[in-house]
PDB file of C-alpha atoms in Angstrom:
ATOM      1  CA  UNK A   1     -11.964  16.977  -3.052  1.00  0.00           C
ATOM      2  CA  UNK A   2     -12.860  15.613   0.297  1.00  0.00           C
ATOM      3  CA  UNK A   3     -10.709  14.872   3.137  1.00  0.00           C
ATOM      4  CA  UNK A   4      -9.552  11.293   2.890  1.00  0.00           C
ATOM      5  CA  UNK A   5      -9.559  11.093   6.575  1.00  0.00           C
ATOM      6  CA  UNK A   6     -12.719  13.113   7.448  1.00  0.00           C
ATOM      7  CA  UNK A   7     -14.593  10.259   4.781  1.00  0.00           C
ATOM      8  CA  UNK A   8     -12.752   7.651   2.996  1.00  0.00           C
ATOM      9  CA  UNK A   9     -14.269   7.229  -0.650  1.00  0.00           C
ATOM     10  CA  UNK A  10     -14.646   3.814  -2.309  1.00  0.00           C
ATOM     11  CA  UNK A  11     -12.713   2.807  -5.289  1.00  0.00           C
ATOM     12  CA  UNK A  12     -14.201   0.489  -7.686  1.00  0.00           C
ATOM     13  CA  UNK A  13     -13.747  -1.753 -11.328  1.00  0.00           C
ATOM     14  CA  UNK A  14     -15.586  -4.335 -12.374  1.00  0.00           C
ATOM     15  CA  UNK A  15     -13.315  -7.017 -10.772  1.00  0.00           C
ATOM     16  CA  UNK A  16     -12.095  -5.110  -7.779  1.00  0.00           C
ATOM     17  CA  UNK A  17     -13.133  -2.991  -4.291  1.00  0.00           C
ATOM     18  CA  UNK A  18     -11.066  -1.025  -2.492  1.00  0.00           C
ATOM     19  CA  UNK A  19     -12.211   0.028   0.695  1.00  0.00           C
ATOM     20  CA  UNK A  20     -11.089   1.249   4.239  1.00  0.00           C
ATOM     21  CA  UNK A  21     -10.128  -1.870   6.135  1.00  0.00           C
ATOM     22  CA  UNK A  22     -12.879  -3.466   8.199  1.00  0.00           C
ATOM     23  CA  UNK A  23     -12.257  -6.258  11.161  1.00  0.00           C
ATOM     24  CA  UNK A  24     -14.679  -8.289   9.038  1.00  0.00           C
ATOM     25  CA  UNK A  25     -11.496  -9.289   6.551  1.00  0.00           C
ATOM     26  CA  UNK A  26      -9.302 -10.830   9.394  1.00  0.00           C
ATOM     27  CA  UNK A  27      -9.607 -14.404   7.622  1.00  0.00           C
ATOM     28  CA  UNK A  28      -8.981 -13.183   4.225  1.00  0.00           C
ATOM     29  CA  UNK A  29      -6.110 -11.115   5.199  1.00  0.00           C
ATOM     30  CA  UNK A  30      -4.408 -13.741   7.431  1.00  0.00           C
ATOM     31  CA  UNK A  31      -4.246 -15.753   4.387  1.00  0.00           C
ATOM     32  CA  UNK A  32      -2.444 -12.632   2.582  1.00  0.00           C
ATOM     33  CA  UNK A  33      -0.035 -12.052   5.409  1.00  0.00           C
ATOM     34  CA  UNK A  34       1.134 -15.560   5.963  1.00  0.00           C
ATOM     35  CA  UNK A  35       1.890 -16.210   2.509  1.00  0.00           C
ATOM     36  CA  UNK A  36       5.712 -16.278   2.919  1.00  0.00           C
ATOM     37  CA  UNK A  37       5.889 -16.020  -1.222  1.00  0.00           C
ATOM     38  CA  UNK A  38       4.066 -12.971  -0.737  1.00  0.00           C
ATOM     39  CA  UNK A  39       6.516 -11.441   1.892  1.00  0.00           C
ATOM     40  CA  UNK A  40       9.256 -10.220  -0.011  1.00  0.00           C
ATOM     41  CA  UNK A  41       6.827  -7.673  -1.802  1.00  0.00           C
ATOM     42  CA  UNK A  42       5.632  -6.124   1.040  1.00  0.00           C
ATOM     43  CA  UNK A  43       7.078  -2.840   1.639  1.00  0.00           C
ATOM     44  CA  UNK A  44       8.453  -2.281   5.227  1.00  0.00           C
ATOM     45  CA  UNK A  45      11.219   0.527   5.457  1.00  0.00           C
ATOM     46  CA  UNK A  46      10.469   2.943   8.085  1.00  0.00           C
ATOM     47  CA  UNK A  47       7.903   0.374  10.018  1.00  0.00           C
ATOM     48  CA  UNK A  48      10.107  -0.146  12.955  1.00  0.00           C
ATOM     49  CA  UNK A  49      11.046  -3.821  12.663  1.00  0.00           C
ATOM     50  CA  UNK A  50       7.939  -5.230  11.200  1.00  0.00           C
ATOM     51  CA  UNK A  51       8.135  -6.873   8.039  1.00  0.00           C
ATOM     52  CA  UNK A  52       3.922  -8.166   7.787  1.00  0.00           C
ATOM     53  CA  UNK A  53       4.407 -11.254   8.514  1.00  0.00           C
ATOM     54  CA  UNK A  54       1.634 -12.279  10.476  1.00  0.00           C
ATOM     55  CA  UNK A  55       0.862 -16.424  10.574  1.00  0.00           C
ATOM     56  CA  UNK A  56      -1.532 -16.513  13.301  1.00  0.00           C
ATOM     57  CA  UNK A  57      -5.142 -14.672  13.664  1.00  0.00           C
ATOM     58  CA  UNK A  58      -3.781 -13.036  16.883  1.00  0.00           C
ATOM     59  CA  UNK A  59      -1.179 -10.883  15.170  1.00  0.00           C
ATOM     60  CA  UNK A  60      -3.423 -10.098  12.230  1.00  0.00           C
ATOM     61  CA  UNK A  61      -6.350  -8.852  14.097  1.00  0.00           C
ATOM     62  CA  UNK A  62      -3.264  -6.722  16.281  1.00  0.00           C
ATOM     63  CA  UNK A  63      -2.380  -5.703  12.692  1.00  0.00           C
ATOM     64  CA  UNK A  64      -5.416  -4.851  11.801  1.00  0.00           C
ATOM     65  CA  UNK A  65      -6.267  -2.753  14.947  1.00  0.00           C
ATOM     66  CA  UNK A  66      -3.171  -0.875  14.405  1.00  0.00           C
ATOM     67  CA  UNK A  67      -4.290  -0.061  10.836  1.00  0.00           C
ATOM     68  CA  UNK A  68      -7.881   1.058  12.025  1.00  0.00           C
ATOM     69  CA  UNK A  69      -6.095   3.512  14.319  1.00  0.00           C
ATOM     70  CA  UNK A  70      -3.729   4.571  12.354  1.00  0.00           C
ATOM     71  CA  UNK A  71      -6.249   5.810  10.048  1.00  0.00           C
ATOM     72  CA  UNK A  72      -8.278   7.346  12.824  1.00  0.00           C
ATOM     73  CA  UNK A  73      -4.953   9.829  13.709  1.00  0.00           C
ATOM     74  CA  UNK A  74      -4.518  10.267  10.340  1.00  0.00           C
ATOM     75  CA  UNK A  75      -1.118   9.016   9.500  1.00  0.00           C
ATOM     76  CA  UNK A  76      -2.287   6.922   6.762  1.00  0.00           C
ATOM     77  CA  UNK A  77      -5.015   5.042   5.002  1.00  0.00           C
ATOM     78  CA  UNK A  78      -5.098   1.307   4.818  1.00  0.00           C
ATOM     79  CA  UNK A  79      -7.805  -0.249   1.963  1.00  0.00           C
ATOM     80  CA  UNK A  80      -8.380  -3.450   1.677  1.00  0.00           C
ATOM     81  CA  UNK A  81      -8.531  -5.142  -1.910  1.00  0.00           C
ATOM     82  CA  UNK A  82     -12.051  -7.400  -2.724  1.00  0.00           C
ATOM     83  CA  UNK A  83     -11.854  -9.476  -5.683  1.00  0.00           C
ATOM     84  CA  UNK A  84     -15.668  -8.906  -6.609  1.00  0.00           C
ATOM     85  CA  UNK A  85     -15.570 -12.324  -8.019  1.00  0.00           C
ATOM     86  CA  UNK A  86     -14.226 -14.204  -5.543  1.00  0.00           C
ATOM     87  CA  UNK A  87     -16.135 -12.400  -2.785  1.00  0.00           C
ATOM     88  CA  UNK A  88     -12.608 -12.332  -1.112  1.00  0.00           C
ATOM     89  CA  UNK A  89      -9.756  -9.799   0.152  1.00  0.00           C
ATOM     90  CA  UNK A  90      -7.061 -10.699  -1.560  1.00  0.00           C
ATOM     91  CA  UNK A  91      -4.794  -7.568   0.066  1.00  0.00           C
ATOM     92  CA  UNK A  92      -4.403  -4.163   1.142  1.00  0.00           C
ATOM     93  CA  UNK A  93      -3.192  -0.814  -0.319  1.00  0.00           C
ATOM     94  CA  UNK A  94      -1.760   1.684   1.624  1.00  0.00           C
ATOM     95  CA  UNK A  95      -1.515   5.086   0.977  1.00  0.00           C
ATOM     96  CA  UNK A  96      -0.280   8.598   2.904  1.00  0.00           C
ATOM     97  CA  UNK A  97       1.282  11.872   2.500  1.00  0.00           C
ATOM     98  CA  UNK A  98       5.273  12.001   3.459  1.00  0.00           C
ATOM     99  CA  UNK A  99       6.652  14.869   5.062  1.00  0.00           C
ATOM    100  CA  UNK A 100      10.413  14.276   6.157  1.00  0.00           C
ATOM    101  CA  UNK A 101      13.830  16.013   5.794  1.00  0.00           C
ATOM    102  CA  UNK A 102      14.891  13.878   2.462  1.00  0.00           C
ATOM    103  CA  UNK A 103      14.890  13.740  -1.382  1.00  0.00           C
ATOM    104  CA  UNK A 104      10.838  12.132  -0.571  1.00  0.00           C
ATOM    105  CA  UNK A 105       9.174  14.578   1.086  1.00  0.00           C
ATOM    106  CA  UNK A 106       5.780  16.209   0.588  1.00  0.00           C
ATOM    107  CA  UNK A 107       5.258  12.872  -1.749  1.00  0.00           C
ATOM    108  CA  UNK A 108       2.270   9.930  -1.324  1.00  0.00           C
ATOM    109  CA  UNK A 109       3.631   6.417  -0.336  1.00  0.00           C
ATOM    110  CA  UNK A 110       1.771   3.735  -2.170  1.00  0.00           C
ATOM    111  CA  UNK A 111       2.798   0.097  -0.368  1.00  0.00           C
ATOM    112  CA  UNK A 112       0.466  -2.329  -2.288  1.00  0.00           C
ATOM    113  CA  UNK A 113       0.242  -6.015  -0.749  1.00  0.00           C
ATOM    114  CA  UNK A 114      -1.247  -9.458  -2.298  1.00  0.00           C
ATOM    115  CA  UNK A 115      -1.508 -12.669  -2.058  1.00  0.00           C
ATOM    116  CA  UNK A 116       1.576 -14.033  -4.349  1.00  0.00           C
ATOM    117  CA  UNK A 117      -0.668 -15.821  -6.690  1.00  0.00           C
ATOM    118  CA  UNK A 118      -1.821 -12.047  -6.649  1.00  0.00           C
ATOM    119  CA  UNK A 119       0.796 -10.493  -7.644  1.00  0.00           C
ATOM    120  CA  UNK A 120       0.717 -10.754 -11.550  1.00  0.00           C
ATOM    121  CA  UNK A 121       1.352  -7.491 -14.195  1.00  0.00           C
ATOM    122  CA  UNK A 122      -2.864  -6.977 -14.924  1.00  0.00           C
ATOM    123  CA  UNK A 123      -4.026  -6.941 -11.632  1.00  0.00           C
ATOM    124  CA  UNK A 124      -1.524  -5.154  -9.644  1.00  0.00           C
ATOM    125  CA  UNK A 125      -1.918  -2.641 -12.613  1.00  0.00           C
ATOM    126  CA  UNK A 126      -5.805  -2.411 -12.284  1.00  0.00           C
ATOM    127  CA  UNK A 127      -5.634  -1.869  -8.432  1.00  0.00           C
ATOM    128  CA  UNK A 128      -3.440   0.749  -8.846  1.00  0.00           C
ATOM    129  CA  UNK A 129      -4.871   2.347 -11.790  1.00  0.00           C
ATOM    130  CA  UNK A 130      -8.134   2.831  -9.395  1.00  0.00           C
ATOM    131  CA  UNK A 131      -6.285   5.050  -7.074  1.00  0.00           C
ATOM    132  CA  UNK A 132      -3.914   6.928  -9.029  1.00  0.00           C
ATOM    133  CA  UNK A 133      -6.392   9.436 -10.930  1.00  0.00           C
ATOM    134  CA  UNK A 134      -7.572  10.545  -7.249  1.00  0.00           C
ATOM    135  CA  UNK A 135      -4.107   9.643  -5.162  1.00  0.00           C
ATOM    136  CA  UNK A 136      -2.452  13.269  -5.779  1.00  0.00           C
ATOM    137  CA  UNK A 137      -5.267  15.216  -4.863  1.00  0.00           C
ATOM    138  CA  UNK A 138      -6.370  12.934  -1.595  1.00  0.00           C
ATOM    139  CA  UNK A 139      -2.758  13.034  -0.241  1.00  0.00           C
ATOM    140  CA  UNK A 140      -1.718  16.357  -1.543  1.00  0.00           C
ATOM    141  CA  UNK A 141       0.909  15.462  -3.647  1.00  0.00           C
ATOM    142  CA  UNK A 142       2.935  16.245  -6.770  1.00  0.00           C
ATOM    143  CA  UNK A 143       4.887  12.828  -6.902  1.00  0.00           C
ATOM    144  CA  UNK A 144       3.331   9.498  -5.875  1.00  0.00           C
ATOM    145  CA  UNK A 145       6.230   6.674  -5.037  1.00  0.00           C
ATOM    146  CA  UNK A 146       5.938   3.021  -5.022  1.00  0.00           C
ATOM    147  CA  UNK A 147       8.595   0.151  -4.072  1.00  0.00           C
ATOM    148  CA  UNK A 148       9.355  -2.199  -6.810  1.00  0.00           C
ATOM    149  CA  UNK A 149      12.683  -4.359  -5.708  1.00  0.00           C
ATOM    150  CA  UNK A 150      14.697  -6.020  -8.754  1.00  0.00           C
ATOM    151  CA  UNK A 151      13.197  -9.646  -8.618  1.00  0.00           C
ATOM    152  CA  UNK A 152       9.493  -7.890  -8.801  1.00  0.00           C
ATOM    153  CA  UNK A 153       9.252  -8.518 -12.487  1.00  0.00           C
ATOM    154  CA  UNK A 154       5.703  -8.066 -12.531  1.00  0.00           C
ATOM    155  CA  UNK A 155       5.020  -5.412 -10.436  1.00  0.00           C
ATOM    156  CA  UNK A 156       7.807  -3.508 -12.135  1.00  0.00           C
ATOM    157  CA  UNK A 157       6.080  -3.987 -15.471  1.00  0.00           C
ATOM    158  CA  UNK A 158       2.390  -2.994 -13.944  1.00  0.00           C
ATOM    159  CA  UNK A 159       4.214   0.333 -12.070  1.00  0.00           C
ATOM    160  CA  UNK A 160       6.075   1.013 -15.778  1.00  0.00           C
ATOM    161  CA  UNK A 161       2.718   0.797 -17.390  1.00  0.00           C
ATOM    162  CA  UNK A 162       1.024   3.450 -15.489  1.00  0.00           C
ATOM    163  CA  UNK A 163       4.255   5.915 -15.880  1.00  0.00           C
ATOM    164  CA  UNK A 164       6.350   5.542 -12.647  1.00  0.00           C
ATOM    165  CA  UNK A 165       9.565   6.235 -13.421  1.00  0.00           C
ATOM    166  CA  UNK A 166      12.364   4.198 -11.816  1.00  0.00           C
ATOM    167  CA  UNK A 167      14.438   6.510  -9.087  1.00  0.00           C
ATOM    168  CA  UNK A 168      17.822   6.669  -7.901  1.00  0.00           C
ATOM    169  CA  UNK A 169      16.914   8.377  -5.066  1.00  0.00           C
ATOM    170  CA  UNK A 170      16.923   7.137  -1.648  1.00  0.00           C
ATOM    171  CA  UNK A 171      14.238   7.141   0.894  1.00  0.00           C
ATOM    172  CA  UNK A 172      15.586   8.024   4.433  1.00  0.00           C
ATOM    173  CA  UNK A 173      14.846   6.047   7.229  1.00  0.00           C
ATOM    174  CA  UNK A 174      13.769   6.494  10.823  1.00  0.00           C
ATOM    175  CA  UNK A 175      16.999   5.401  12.451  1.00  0.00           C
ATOM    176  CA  UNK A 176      19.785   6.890  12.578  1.00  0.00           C
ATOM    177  CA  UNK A 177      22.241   6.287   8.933  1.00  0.00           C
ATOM    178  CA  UNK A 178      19.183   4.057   7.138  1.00  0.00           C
ATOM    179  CA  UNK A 179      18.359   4.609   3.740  1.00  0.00           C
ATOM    180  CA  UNK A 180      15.873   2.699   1.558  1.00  0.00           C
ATOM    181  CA  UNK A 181      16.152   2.563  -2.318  1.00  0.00           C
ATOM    182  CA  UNK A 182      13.969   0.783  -5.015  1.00  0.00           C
ATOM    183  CA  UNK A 183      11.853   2.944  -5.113  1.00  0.00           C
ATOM    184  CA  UNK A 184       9.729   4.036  -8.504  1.00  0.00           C
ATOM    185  CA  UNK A 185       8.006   8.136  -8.626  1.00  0.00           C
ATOM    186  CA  UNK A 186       4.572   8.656 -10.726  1.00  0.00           C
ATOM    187  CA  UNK A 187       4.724  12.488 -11.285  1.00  0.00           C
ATOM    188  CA  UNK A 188       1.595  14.515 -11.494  1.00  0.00           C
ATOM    189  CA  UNK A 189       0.566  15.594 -14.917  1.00  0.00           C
TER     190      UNK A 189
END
């Protein structure tokens, strides 16, 4: 398998791209991260106070850098979604290999964001379902996790679909006493 960092591979389906995110999808993602119906999907623990809301092209494209960088130290991988019909980004997945003193560690973090008319049972299931067969190899992992919070009705049922397992463990957080639950495991087979 090659080294997701050393060259990131392309996933595709006939409706969707994923791809490493490129400063060419600033106008497509700003409309992604300033949907305030899509905010309460986006998964945020351990990102130090920022909670991807970005409404103006400034804080995208300061986003976005981030993301490009973040990739290029190798703390995790950032793809942008393309709906091949639309010619459009319609979100990001991100994806990276955990390693902390808690009941997650040596697991892959999926954090999947879309636009909220986006975020319907099918397609969040066909975006993921283009990473998973690869995901545990890439990120060197046994378990893959995923938030799914209680009102996520349709992301729940996509997750459930493809086998993640709802968990009642807790994810630890970065400062000091937090703890972050909701949070669904896809075991390797």
């Amino acid at each position: 398998m090659i080294n997701v960092y050393e060259k990131c591979p392309i996933f595709e389906s006939d409706a969707y791209l994923l791809r490493l995110v490129q400063e060419e999808d600033i106008d497509d993602l700003l409309e992604v991260y300033s949907d305030k119906n899509a905010l309460p999907f986006f998964n945020s623990d351990n990102c130090h106070g920022d909670n991807f809301y970005y409404p103006t092209r400034e804080r995208m494209q300061e986003a976005m850098a981030f993301w490009i960088t973040s990739y290029e130290k190798r703390w995790f991988v950032r793809l942008t979604i393309i709906d091949k019909s639309a010619k459009k980004a319609i979100g990001t997945i991100e994806l990276f290999h955990r390693d902390a003193d808690d009941d997650f560690n040596h697991v892959g973090v999926l954090r999947l964001d879309v636009r909220s008319d986006c975020e319907k049972e099918e397609i969040l299931c066909e975006i993921i379902s283009l990473l998973i067969p690869s995901a545990f190899e890439l990120f060197y992992c046994e378990e893959i996790i995923t938030k799914a919070p209680i009102y996520a009705v349709e992301r729940i049922s996509a997750i459930k679909s493809l086998g993640f397992i709802k968990s009642d463990r807790l994810l630890g957080g970065t400062g000091e006493g937090h703890v972050y639950d909701g949070y669904w495991v896809l075991k390797k087979i």
